[in-house]
Coordinates of C-alpha atoms in Angstrom, one line a residue:
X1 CA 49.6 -98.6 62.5
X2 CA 46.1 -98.8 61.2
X3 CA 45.3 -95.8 63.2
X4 CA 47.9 -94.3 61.3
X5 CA 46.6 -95.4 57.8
X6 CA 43.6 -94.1 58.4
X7 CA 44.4 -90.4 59.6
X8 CA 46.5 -90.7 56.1
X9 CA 44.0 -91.6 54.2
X10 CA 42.0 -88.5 55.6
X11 CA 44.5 -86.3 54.9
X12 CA 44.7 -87.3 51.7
X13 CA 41.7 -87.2 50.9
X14 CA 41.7 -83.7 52.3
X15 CA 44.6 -82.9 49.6
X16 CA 42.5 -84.0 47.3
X17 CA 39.9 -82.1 48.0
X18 CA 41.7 -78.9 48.0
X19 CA 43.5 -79.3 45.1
X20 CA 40.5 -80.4 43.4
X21 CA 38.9 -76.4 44.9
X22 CA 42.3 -75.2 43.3
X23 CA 42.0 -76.8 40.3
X24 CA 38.4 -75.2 39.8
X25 CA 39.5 -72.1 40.9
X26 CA 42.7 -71.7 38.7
X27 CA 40.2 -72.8 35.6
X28 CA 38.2 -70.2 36.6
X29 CA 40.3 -67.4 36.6
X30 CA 42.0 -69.2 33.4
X31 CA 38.6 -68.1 31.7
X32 CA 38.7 -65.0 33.3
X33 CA 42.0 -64.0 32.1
X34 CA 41.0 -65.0 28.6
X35 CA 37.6 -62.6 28.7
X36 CA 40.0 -60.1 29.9
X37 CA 42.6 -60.4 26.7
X38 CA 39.7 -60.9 24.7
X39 CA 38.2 -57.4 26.0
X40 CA 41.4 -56.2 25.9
X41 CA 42.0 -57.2 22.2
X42 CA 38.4 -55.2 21.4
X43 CA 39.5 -52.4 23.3
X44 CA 42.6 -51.7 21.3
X45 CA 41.0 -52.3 18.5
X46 CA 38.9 -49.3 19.4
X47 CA 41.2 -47.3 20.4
X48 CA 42.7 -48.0 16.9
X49 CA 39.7 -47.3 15.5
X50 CA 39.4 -44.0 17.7
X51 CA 43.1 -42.4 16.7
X52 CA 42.2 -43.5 12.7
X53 CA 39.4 -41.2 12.9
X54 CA 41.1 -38.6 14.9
X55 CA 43.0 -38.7 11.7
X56 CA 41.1 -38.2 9.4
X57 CA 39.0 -35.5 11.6
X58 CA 42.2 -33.4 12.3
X59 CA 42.8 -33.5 8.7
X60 CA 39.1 -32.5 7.4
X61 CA 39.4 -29.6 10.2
X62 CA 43.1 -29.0 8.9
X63 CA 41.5 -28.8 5.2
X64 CA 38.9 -26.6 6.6
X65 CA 41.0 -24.4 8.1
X66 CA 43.0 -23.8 4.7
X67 CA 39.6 -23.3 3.1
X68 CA 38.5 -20.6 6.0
X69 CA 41.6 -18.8 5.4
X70 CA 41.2 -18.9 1.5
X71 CA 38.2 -17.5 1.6
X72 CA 39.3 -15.1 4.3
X73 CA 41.6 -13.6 1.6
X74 CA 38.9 -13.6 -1.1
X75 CA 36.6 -11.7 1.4
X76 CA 39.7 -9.1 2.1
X77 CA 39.5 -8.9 -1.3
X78 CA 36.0 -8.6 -1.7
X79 CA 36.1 -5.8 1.1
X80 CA 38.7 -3.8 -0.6
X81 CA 37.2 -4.0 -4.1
X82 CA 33.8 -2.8 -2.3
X83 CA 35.4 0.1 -0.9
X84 CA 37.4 1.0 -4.2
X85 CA 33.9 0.8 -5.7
X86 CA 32.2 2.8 -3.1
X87 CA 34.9 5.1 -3.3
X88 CA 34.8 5.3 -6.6
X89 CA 30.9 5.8 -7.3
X90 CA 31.3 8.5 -4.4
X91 CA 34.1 10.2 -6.5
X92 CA 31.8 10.0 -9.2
X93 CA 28.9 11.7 -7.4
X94 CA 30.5 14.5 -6.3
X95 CA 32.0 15.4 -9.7
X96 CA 28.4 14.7 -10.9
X97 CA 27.0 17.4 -8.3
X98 CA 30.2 19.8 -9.1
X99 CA 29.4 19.2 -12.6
X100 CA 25.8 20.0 -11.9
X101 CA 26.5 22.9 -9.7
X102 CA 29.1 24.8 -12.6
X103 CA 26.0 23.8 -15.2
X104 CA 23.7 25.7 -13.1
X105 CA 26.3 28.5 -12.6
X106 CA 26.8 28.5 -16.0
X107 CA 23.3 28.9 -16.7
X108 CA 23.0 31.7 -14.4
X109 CA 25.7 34.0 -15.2
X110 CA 24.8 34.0 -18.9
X111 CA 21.1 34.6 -17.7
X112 CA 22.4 37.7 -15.7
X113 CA 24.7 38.4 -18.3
X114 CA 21.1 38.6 -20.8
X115 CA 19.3 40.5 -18.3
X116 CA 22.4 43.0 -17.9
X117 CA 22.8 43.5 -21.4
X118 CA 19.1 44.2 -22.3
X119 CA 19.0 46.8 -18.9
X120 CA 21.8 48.1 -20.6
X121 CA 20.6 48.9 -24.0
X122 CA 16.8 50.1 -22.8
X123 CA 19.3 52.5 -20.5
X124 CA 20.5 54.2 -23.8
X125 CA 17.1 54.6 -25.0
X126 CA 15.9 57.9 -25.3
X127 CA 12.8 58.4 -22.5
X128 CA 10.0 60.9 -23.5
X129 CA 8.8 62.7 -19.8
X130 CA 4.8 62.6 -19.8
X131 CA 2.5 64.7 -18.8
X132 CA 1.9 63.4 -15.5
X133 CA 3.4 64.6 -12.3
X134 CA 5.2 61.6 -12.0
X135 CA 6.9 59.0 -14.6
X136 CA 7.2 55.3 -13.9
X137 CA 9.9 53.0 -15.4
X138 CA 9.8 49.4 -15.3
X139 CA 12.2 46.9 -16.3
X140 CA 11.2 43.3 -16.7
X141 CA 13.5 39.7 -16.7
X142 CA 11.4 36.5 -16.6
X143 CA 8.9 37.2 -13.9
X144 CA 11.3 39.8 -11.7
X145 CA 9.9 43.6 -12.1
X146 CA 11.6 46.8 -10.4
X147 CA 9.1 49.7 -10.1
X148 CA 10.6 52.9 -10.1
X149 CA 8.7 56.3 -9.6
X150 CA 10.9 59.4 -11.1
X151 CA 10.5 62.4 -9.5
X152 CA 9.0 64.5 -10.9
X153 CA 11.0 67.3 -13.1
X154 CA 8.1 68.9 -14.7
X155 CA 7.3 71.8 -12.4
X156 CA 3.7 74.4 -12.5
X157 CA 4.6 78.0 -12.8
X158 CA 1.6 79.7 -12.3
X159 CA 1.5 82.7 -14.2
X160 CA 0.3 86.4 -12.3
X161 CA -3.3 85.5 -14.1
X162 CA -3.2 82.1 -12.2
X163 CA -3.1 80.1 -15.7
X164 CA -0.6 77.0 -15.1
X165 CA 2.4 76.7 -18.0
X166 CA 4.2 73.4 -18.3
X167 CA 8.3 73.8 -18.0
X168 CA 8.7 70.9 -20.9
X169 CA 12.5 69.9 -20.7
X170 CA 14.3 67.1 -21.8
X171 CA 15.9 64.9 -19.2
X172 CA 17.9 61.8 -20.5
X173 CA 20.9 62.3 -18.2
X174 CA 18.3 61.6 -15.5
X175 CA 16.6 59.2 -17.2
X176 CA 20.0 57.3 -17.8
X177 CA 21.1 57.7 -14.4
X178 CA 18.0 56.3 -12.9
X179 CA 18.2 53.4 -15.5
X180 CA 22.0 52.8 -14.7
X181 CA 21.2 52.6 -10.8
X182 CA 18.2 50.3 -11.9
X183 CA 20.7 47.9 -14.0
X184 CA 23.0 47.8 -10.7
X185 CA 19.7 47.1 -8.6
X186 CA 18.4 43.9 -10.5
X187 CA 22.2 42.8 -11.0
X188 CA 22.2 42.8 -7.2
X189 CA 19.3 40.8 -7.1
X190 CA 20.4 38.7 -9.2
X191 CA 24.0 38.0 -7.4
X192 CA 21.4 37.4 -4.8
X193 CA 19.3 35.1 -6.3
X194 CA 22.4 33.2 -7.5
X195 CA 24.3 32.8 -4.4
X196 CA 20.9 31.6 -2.8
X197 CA 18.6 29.6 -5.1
X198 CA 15.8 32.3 -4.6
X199 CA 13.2 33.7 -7.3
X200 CA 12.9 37.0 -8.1
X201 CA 9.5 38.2 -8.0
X202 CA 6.8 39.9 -6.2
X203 CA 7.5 37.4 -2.9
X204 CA 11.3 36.6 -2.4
X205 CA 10.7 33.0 -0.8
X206 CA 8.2 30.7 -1.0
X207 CA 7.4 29.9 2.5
X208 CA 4.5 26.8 3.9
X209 CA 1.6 28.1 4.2
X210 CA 0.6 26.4 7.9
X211 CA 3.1 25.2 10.7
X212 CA 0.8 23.7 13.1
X213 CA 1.2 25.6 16.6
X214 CA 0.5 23.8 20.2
X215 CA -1.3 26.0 22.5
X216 CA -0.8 23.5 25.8
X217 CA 1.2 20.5 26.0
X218 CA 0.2 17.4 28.1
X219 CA 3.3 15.5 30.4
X220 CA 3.1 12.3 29.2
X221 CA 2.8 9.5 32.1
X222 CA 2.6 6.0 30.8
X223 CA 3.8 4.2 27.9
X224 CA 1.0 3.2 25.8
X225 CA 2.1 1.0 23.0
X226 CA 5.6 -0.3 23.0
X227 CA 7.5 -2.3 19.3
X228 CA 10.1 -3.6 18.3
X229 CA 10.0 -1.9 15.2
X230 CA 13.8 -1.8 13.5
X231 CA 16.1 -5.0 12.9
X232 CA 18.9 -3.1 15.1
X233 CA 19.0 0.2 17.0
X234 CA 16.7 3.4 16.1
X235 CA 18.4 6.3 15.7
X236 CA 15.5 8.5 14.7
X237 CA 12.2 9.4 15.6
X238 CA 10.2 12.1 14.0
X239 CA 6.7 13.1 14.1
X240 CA 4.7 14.8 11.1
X241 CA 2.9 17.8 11.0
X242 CA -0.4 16.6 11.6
X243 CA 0.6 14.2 14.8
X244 CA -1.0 11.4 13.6
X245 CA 2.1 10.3 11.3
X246 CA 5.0 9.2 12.9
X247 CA 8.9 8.2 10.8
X248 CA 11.6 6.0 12.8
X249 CA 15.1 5.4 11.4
X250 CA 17.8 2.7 12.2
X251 CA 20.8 1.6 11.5
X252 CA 19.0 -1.3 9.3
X253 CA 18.8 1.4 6.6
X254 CA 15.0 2.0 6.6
X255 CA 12.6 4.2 7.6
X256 CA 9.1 3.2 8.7
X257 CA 5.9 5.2 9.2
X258 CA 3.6 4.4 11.6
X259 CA 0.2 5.9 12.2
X260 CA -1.0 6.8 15.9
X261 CA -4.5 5.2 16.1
X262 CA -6.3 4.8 19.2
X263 CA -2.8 4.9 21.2
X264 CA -1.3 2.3 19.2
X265 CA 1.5 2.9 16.4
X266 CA 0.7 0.9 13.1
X267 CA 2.4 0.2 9.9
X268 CA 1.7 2.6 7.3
X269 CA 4.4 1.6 4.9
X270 CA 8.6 1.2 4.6
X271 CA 10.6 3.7 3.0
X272 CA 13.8 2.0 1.2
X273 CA 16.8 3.0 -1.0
X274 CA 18.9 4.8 2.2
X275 CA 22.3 3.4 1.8
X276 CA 24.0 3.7 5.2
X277 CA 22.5 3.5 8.4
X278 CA 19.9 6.2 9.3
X279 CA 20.9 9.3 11.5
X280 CA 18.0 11.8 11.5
X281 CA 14.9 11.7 9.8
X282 CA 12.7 15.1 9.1
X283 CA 9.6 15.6 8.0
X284 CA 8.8 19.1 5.9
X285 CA 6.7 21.8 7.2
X286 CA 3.8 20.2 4.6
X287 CA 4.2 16.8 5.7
X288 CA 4.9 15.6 1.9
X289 CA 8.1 14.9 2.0
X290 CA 11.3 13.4 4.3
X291 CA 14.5 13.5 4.6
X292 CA 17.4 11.4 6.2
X293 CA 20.3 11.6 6.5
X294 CA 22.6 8.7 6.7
X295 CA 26.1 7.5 7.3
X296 CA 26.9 6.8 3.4
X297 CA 27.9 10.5 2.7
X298 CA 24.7 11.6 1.6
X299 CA 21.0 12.7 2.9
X300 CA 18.1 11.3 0.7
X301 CA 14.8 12.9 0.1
X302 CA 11.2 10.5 0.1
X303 CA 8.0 11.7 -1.5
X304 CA 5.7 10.2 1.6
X305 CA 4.0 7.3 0.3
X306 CA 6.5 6.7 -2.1
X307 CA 8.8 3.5 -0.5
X308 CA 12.1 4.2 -3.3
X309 CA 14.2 7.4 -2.4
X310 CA 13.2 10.2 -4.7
X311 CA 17.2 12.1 -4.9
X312 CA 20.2 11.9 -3.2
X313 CA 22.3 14.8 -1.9
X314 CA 25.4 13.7 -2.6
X315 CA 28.8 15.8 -1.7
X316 CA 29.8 15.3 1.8
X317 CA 32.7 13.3 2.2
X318 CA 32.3 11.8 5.6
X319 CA 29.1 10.7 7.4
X320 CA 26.0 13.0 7.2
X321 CA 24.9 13.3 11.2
X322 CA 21.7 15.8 10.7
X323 CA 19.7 16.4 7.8
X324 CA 17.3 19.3 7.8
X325 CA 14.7 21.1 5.7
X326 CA 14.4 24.9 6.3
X327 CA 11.1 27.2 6.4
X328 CA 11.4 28.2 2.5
X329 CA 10.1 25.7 0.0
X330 CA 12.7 23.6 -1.8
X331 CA 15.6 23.9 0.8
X332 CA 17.6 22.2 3.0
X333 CA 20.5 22.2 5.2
X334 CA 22.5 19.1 6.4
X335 CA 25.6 18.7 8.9
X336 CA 28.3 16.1 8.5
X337 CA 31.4 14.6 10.3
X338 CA 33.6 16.2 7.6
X339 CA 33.4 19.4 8.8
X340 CA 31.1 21.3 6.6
X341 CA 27.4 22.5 6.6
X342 CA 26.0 22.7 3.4
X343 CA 22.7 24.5 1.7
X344 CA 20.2 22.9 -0.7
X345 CA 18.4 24.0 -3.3
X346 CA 15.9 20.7 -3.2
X347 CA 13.9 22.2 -6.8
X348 CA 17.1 21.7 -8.6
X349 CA 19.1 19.1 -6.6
X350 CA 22.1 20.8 -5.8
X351 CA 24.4 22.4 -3.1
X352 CA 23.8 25.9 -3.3
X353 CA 26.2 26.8 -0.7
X354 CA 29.0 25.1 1.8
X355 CA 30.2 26.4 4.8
X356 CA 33.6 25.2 6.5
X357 CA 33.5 24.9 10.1
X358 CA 37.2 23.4 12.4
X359 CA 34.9 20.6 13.7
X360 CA 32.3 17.7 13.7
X361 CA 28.9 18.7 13.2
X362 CA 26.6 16.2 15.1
X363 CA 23.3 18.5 14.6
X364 CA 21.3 22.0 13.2
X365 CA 18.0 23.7 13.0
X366 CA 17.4 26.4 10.7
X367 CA 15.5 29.6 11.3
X368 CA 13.9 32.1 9.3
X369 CA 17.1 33.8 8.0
X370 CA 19.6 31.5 10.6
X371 CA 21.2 28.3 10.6
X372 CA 22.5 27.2 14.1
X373 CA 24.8 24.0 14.4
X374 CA 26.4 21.9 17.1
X375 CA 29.6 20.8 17.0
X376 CA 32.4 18.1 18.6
X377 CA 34.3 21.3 19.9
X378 CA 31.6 22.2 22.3
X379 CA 30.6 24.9 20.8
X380 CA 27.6 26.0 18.8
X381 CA 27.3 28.6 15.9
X382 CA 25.1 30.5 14.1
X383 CA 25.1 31.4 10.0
X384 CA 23.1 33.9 8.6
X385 CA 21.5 32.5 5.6
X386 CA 21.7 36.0 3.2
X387 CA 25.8 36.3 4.4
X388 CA 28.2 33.9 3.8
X389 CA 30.1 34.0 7.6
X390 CA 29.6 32.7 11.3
X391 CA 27.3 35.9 12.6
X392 CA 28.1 34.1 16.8
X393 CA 30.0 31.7 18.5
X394 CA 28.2 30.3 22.0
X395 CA 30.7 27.9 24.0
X396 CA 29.1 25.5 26.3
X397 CA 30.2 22.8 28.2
X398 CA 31.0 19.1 26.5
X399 CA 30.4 18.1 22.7
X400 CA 26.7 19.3 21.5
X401 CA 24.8 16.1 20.4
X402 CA 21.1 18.0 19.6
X403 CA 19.4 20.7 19.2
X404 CA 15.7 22.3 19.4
X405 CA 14.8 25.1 18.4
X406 CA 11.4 26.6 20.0
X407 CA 8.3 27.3 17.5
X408 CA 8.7 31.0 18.0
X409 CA 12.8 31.0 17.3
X410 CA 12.7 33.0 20.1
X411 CA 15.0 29.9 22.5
X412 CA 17.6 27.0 22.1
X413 CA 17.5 23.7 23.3
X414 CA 21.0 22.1 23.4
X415 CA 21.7 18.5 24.5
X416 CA 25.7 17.9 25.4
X417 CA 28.3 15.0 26.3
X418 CA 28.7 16.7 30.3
X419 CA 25.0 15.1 30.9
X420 CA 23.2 18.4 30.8
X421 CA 20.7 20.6 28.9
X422 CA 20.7 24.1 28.2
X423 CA 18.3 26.6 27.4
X424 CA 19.7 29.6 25.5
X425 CA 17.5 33.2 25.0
X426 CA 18.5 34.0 21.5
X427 CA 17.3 37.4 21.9
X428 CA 20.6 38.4 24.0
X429 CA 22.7 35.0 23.4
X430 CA 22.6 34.5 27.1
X431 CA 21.9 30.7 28.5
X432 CA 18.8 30.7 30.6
X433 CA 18.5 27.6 32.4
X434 CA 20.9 24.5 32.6
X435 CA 19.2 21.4 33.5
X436 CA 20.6 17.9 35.2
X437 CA 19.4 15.0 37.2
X438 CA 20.8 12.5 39.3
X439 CA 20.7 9.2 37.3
X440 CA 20.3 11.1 34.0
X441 CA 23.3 10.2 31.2
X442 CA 23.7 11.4 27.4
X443 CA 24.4 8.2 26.1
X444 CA 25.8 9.0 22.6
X445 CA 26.5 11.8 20.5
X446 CA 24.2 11.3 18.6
X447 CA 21.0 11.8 21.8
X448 CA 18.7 13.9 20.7
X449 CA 16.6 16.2 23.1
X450 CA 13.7 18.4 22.6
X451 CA 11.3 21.2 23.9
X452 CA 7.7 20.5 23.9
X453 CA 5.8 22.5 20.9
X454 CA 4.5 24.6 23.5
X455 CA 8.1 25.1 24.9
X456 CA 6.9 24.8 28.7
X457 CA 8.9 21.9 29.0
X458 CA 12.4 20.1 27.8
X459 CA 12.6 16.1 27.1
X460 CA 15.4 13.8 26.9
X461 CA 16.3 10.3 27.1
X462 CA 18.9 8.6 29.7
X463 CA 21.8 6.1 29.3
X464 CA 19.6 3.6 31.7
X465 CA 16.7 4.0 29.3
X466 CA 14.6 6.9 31.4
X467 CA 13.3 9.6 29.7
X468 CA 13.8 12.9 32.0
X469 CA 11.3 16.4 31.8
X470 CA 12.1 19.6 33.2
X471 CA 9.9 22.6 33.2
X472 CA 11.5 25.3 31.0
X473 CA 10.6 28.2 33.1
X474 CA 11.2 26.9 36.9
X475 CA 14.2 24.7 36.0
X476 CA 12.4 21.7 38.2
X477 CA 12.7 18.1 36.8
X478 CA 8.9 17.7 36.6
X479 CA 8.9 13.5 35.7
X480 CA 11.4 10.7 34.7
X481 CA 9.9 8.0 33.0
X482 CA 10.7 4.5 33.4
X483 CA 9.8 1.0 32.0
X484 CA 10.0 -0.3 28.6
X485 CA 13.5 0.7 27.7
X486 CA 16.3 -1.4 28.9
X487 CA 19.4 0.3 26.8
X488 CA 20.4 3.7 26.3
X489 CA 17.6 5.9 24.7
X490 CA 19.0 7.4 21.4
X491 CA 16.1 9.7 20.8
X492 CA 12.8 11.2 21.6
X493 CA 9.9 13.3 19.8
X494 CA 7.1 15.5 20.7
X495 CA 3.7 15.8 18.3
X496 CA 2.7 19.0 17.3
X497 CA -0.4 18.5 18.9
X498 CA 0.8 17.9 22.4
X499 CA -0.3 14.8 23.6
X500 CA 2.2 12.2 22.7
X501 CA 5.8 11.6 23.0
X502 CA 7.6 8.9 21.2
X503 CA 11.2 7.8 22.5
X504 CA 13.2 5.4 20.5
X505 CA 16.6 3.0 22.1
X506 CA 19.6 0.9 21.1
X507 CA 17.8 -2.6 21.5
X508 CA 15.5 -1.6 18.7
X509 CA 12.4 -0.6 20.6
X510 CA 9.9 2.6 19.8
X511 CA 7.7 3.4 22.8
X512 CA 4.5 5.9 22.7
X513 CA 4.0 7.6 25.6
X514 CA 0.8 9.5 26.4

């Protein structure tokens, strides 16, 4: 029985024990489970906290996007207004220029009618016949003078004796009819003069004095200097007469001249004022002057190292895509998307003469007494300056983007959307050469590709930034350039001199190539 009491009282105290372990266990995990609730209390208050301010953010971005679409419709409506303005002050320009244009017609037809009148009355005049052998008859109207020799009516009879005798007679019928075919000679000149913008005088049109002239041109073979120069792409590149001046146009809407010193291009100063983006830039034959022209209608004429645009040729109605000036002082011809070529008379600042072509022009060069465009119908044609009509139609093979003309006018360059260049012989219309290149891409059509000024060789940049030469005569692709330019080379130029080449690219870089 004791035995018994005792192996009880063990296993009591055992129970004890145990419970005891419980106990402390159960009061831990009492604590635990309040940390938990009290954790779990925090985290809803968080998540609380988290949806309030989700709230109160979807409703600032909810107010924000109200705001966005306000002003949305406020800049619609600024846009619109813009346009109605631009419209409006392009309205306004060209009845300016028509304006202008029926002022100076005006002016000139009561100027002719003057001259006309006075030829007229000093035709009635009575005209004494001199002694000499030969009577001379001029007729003057503000610098122009016609010289005409009369023949000579008064004939020597010699007499048996040898004496000579005068016949004196009096001739005003031919007097008045050399007079009347004089009137209708200076009245031509005049319609001539009129239709073109030219004087009247003792030289017919004032041409530069000194084109600079290449004898040898070097290949260039490594890029010298390389720039970003333009806040977007450069659609432009031009050099000046005397090689050391360079012009660059972008679609930033300026134009900046750069010297070439030492084989490095630096700043010479910014021309300002274009307002579109900048689409060809050309220097004149004196180096005094540029032009652009640009995608707001209009070309615009710089007096070089003058930075604000000294006149605007306003009267295109779509984008101007070439823009230039011709041999003659004071003219100009530019090309545009809305189907027209137009003439310039630069002294007086307005369109002398507009020709209506059935498609885009993208480029033209002008000869002595020839304008040749290019056009989106694959085609190129050729004006004669003194006749208002197309004198030659020469097809070629996808949409012209460029042309060159050579220095002696003698061949064509012409730069096209089917990735080739041709070389047409103006003197029978024929095309000489066609060049292509594996790799080589037009990459817009706006690419511009040139001779060299000793013609000996043709240049033209790639799609994959490349610039590609060919040898005029042989047809070989003599070099293709690589490096510098990682887009699509837009255009390229050649210095009168020879010994440079500038190429220009759609990520804004101008590289100088020697």
């Amino acid at each position: 029985m004791a035995y018994q009491v005792v192996e009880k009282s063990a296993a009591l105290c055992a129970l004890e024990s145990k419970l005891e372990e419980q106990q402390s266990r159960l009061a831990a995990l009492e604590a635990s489970v309040a940390q938990l609730q009290e954790a779990r209390t925090q985290q809803v208050q968080q998540v609380d906290a988290r949806r309030a301010r989700n709230a109160a953010q979807l409703a600032a971005y909810e107010a924000l996007r109200a705001h966005a679409r306000l002003q949305e419709a406020a800049l619609r409506k600024m846009e619109e207004e813009a346009r109605d303005l631009l419209e409006q002050l392009v309205q306004r320009k060209v009845r300016a220029a028509a304006e202008r244009n029926q002022r100076f017609e005006r002016r000139e037809r009561a100027k002719q009618a003057r001259v006309s009148q006075e030829l007229k009355k000093a035709a009635k005049r009575t005209v004494s016949i001199s002694e000499s052998p030969d009577t001379i008859v001029s007729v003057t109207k503000e610098g122009a003078e016609i010289t005409l020799a009369l023949p000579a009516e008064t004939q020597f009879l010699e007499s048996e004796t040898g004496e000579k005798w005068k016949r004196p007679f009096r001739s005003a019928s031919a007097t008045s009819l050399t007079l009347s075919h004089c009137v209708d000679v200076v009245k031509g000149l005049l319609d001539f003069k009129k239709r073109r913008g030219h004087s009247i005088g003792g030289v017919s049109e004032q041409r530069y004095h000194s084109i600079p002239v290449c004898v040898v041109a070097r290949l260039p073979t490594w890029a010298q200097d390389v720039l970003d120069a333009h806040l977007s792409e450069v659609n432009a590149v031009r050099f000046g007469p005397s090689s050391s001046l360079l012009a660059t146009g972008g679609a930033d809407r300026l134009i900046h001249l750069w010297n070439v010193v030492g084989g490095r291009l630096e700043a010479n100063h910014t021309l300002e004022g274009a307002g579109g983006s900048i689409t060809s830039v050309d220097f004149d034959p004196s180096g005094s002057q540029i032009l652009a022209a640009t995608y707001n209608q209009a070309a615009q004429l710089w007096k070089v190292g003058e930075a604000q645009s000294k006149e605007t040729l306003s009267g295109h109605t779509d984008k101007v895509t070439a823009a230039k000036f011709k041999l003659t002082r004071h003219q100009a011809v530019t090309g545009s998307r809305d189907r027209t070529v137009k003439e310039w008379d630069l002294s007086r600042v307005y369109c002398s003469r507009t020709i209506n072509v059935l498609s885009y022009c993208n480029d033209v060069v002008c000869g002595d007494h020839v304008i040749i465009s290019g056009h989106n119908d694959q085609k190129i044609r050729f004006w004669d300056s003194r006749v208002p009509r197309c004198i030659q139609v020469i097809p070629v093979q996808g949409r012209v983007t460029s042309l060159s003309l050579s220095h002696d006018q003698l061949h064509l360059l012409s730069c096209s959307r089917d990735d080739t260049l041709k070389v047409i012989d103006l003197r029978v219309s024929n095309i000489r050469q066609v060049f292509s290149a594996d790799g080589f891409k037009c990459g817009s059509d706006w690419t511009k590709a040139v001779f060299s000024p000793d013609r000996s060789y043709a240049l033209a940049g790639s799609l994959d930034g490349a610039l590609y030469i060919w040898h005029v005569n042989t047809g070989r692709l003599e070099n293709s350039l690589r490096g510098p330019h990682c887009a699509a080379v837009n255009a390229v130029a050649w210095c009168c001199s020879g010994s440079h080449v500038v190429s220009v690219d759609q990520a804004r870089k101008v590289v100088l190539w020697h």
